[in-house]
mmCIF file of C-alpha atoms and ligand atoms in Angstrom:
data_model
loop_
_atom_site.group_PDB
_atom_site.id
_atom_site.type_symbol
_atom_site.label_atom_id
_atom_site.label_comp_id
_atom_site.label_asym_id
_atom_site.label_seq_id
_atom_site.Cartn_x
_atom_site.Cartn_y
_atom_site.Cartn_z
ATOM 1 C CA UNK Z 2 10.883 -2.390 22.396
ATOM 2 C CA UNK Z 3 12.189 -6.095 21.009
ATOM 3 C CA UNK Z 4 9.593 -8.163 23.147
ATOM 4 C CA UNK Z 5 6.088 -6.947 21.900
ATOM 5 C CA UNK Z 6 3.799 -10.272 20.990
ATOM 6 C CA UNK Z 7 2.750 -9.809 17.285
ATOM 7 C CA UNK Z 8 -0.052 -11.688 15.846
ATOM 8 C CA UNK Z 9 0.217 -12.484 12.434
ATOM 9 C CA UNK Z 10 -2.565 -14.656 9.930
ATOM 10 C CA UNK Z 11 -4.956 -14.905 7.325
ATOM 11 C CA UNK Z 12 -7.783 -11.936 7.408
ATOM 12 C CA UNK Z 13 -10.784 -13.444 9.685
ATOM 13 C CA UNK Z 14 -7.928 -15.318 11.827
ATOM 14 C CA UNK Z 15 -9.088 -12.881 14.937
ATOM 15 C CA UNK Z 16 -6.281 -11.198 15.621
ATOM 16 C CA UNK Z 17 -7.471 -7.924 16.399
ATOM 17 C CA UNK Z 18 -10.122 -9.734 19.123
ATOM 18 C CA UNK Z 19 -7.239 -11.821 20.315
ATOM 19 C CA UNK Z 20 -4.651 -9.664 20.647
ATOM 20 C CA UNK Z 21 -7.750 -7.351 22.982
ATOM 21 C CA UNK Z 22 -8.576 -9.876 25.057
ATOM 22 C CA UNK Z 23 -4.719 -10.847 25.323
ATOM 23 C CA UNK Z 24 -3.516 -7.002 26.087
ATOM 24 C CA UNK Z 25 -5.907 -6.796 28.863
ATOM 25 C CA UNK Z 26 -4.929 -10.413 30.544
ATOM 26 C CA UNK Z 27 -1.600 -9.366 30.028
ATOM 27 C CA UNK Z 28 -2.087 -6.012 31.039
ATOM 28 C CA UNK Z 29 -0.368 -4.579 28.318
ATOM 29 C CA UNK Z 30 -1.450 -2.245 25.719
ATOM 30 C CA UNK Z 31 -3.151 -3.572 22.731
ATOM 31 C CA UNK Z 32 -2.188 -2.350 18.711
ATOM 32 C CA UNK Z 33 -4.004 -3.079 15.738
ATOM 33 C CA UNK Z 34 -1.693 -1.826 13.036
ATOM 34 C CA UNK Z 35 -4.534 -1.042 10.588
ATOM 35 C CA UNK Z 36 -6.469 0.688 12.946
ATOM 36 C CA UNK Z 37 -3.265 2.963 13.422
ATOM 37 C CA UNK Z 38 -2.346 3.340 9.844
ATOM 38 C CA UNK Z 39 -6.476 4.255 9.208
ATOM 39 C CA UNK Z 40 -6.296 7.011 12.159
ATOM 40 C CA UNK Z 41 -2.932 8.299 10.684
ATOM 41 C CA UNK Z 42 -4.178 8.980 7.455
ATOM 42 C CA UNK Z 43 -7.911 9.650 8.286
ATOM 43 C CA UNK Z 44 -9.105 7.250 5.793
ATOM 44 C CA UNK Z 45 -10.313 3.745 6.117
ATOM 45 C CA UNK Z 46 -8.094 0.940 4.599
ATOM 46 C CA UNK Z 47 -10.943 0.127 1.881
ATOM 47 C CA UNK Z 48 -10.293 3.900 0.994
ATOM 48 C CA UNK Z 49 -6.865 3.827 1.343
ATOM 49 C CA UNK Z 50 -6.732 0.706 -1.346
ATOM 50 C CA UNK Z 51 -8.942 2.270 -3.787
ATOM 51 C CA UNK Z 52 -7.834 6.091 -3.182
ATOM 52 C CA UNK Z 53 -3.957 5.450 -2.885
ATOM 53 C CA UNK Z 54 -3.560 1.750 -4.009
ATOM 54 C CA UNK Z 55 -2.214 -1.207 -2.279
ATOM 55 C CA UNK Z 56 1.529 -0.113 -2.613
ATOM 56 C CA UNK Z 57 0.642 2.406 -0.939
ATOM 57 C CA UNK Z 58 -0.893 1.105 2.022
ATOM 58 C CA UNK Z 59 2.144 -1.451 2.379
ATOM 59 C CA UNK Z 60 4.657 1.654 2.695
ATOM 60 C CA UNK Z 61 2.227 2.839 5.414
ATOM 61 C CA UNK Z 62 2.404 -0.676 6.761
ATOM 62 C CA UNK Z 63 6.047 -1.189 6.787
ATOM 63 C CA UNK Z 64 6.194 2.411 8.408
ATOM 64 C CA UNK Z 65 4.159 1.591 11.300
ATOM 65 C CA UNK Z 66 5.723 -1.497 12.362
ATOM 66 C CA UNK Z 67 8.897 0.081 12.129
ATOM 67 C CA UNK Z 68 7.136 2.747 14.148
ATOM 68 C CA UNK Z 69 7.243 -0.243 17.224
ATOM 69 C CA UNK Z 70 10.744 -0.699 17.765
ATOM 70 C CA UNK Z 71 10.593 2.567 19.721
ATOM 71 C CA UNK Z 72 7.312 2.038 21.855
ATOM 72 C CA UNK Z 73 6.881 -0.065 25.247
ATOM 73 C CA UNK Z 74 5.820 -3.635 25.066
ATOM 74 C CA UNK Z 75 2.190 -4.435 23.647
ATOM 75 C CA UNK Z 76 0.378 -6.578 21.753
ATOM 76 C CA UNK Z 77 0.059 -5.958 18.545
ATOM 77 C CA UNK Z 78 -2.387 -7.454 15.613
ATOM 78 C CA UNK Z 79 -1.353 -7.071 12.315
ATOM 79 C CA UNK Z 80 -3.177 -7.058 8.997
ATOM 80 C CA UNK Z 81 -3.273 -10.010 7.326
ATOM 81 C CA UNK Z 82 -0.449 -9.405 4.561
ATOM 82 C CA UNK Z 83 2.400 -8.108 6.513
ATOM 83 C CA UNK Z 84 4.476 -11.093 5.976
ATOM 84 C CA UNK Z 85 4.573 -10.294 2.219
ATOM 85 C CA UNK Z 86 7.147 -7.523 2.161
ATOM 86 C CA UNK Z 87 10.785 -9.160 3.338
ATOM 87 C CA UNK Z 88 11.372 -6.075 5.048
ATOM 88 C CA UNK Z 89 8.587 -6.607 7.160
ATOM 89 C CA UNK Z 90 9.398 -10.217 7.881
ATOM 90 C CA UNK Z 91 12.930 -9.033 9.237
ATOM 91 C CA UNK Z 92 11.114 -6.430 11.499
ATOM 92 C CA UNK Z 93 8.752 -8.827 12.668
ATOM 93 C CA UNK Z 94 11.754 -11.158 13.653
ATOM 94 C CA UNK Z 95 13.333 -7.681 15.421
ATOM 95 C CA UNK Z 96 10.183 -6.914 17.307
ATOM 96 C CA UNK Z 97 9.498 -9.808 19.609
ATOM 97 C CA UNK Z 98 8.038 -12.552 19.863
ATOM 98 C CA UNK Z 99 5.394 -13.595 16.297
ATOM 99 C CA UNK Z 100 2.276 -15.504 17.148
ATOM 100 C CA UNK Z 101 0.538 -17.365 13.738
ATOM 101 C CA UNK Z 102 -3.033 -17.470 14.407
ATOM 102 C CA UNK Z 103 -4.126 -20.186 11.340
ATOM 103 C CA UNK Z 104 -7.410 -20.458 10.092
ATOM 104 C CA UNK Z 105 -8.289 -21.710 6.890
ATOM 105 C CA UNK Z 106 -9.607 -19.604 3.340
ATOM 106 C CA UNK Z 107 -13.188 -21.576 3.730
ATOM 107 C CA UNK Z 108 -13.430 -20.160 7.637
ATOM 108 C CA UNK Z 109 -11.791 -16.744 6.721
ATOM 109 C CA UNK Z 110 -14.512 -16.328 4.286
ATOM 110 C CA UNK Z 111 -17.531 -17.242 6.791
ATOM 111 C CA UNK Z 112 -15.602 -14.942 9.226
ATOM 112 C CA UNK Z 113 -15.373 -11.829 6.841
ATOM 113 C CA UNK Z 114 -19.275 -11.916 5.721
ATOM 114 C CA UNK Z 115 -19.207 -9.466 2.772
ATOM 115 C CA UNK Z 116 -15.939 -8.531 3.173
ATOM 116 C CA UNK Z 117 -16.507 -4.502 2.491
ATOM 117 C CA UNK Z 118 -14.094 -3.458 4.770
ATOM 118 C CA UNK Z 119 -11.419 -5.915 3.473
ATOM 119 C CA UNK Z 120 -10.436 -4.974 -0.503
ATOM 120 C CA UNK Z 121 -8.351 -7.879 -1.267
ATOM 121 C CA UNK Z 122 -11.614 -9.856 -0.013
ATOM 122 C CA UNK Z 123 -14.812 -8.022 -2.146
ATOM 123 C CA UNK Z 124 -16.144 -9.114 -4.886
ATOM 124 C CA UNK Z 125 -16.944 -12.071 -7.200
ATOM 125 C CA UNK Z 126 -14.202 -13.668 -6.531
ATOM 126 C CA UNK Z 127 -13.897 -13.340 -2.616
ATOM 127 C CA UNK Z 128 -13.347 -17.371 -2.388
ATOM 128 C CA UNK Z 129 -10.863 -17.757 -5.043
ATOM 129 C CA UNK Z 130 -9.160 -15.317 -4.265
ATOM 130 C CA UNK Z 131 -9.063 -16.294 -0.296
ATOM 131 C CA UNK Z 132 -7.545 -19.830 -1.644
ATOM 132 C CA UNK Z 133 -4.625 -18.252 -4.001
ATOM 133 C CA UNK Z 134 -3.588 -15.730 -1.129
ATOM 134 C CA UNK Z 135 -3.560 -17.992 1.683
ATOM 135 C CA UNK Z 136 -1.795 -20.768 -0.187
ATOM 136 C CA UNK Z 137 0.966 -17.747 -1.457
ATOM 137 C CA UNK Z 138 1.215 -16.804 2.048
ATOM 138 C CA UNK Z 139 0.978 -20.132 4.593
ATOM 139 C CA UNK Z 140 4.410 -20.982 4.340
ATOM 140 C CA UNK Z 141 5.569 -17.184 4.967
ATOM 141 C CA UNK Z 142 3.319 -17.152 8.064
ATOM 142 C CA UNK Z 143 4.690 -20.379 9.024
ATOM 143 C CA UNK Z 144 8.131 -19.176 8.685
ATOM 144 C CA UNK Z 145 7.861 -16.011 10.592
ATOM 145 C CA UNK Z 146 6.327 -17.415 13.320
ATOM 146 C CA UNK Z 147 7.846 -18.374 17.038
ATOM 147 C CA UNK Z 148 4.478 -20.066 18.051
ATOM 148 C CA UNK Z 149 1.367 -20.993 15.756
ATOM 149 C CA UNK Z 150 -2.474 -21.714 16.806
ATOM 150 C CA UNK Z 151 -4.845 -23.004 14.957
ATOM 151 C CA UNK Z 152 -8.332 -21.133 15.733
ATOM 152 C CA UNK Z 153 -10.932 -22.975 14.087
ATOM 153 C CA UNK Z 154 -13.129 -24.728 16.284
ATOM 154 C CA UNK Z 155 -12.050 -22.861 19.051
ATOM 155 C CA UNK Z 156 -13.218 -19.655 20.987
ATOM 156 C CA UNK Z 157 -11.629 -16.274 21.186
ATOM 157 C CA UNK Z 158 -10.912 -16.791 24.809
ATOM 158 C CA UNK Z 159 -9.789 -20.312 24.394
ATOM 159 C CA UNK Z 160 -7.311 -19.277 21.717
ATOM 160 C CA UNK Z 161 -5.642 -16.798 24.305
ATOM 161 C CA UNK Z 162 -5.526 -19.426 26.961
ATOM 162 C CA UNK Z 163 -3.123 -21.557 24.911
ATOM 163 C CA UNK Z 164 -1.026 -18.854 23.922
ATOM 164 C CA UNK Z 165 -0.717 -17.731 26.941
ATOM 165 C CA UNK Z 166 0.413 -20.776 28.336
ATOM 166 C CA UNK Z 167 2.822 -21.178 25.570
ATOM 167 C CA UNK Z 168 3.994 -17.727 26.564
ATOM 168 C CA UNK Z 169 4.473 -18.783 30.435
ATOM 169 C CA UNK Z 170 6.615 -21.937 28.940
ATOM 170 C CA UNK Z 171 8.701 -19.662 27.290
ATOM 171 C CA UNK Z 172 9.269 -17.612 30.362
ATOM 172 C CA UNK Z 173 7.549 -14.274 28.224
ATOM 173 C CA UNK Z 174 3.890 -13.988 30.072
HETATM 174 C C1 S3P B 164 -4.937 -7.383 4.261
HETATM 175 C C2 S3P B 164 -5.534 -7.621 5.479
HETATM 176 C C3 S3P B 164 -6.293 -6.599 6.208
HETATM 177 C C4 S3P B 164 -5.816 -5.193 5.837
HETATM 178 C C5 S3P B 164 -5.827 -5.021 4.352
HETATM 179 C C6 S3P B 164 -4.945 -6.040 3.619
HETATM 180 C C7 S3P B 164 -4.228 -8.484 3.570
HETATM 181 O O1 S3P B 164 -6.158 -6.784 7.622
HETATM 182 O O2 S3P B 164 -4.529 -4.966 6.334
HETATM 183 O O3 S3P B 164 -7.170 -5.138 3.908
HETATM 184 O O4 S3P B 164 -3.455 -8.211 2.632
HETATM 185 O O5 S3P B 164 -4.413 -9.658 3.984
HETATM 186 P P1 S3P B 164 -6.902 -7.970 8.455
HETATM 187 O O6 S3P B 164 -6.047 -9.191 8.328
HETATM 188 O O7 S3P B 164 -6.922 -7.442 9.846
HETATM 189 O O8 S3P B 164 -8.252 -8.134 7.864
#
C-alpha cells in the first residue's frame, strides 16, 4: 500500500512506542522495521552490525521497506538511519505519508541509557558520535518528511495526539 504512516528520527526519538500507541488508536497494524529485519534473520541488530556489518544491515533495511509497498496500511517505525540510503528516501516518499519525530543528540542519549542494543550508539564515544550523526542526518529527516514533531518535553501519548490531529487536517486519520 502507498498510504502507510512512517515514522522516521534520531534513535531515542520513540518511534517504535509511538507508532504502538498510534496503530492501536488508529486501529491499524503497527511495524517496527528492525524488529522485522531481527526476526528475519534470527539475530539481533547489535549482532547483525558486528556479525554481518552495517552494509549489511542497510541491504536488509532497504529490503524490508521495499517489502511495504505490497502490505495493507500500518504504521510503521523505522530505525533511525533509513533516510541515509537515497533509495530509501524515494521509497519512503512512495510509501505514504513520513512523520519526523525530532529529538535532540543530548535527549537521544538520556533516552538510549547504555546504548547496548544500538551499535552506532556504544561506546566511548556515544555523545560525539550522537552530535556528528544527527547533524549529518537533520536536514535528510527534514527533507523526507510530510509532517515533523518535536518530542522533547512531551509525552508518548501527547506526541500521538498532535499527529493525529495533523493527520485528521490532512483528511488521512
Ligand atoms: C540505527 C538506528 C537503530 C537501528 C540500528 C541503526 C541508526 O534503530 O536501526 O542500530 O543508524 O540510526 P532505532 O532508531 O530504532 O534505535
Amino acid at each position: 500500500m502507498r498510504d502507510h504512516l512512517i515514522l522516521i528520527g534520531f534513535m531515542g526519538a520513540g518511534k517504535s512506542t509511538i507508532a504502538c500507541i498510534m496503530a492501536e488508536r488508529l486501529d491499524l497494524p503497527c511495524v517496527d522495521l528492525d524488529q522485522r529485519i531481527e526476526t528475519a534473520v534470527g539475530r539481533s541488530v547489535a549482532e547483525i552490525f558486528a556479525v554481518d556489518g552495517e552494509q549489511a544491515f542497510r541491504e536488509m533495511e532497504t529490503q524490508a521497506l521495499a517489502d511495504l509497498i505490497e502490505e495493507p496500511r500500518s504504521v510503521v517505525a523505522c530505525g533511525g538511519g533509513v533516510v541515509v540510503r537515497p533509495e530509501n528516501r524515494e521509497l519512503l516518499g512512495q510509501l505514504g505519508t513520513v512523520v519526523y519525530l525530532k529529538v535532540s543528540a543530548g535527549e537521544a542519549l538520556a533516552r538510549v541509557g547504555d546504548a547496548g542494543t544500538r551499535p552506532l550508539l556504544s561506546g566511548e564515544g556515544a555523545a560525539l558520535a550522537a552530535t556528528s550523526l544527527l547533524q549529518a542526518r537533520e536536514s535528510l529527516y527534514a527533507t523526507s518528511a510530510d509532517l515533523v514533531f518535536d518530542t522533547v518535553d512531551a509525552t508518548p501519548e501527547a506526541i500521538v495526539d498532535r499527529v493525529i490531529d495533523a493527520l485528521e487536517e490532512r483528511g488521512e486519520a
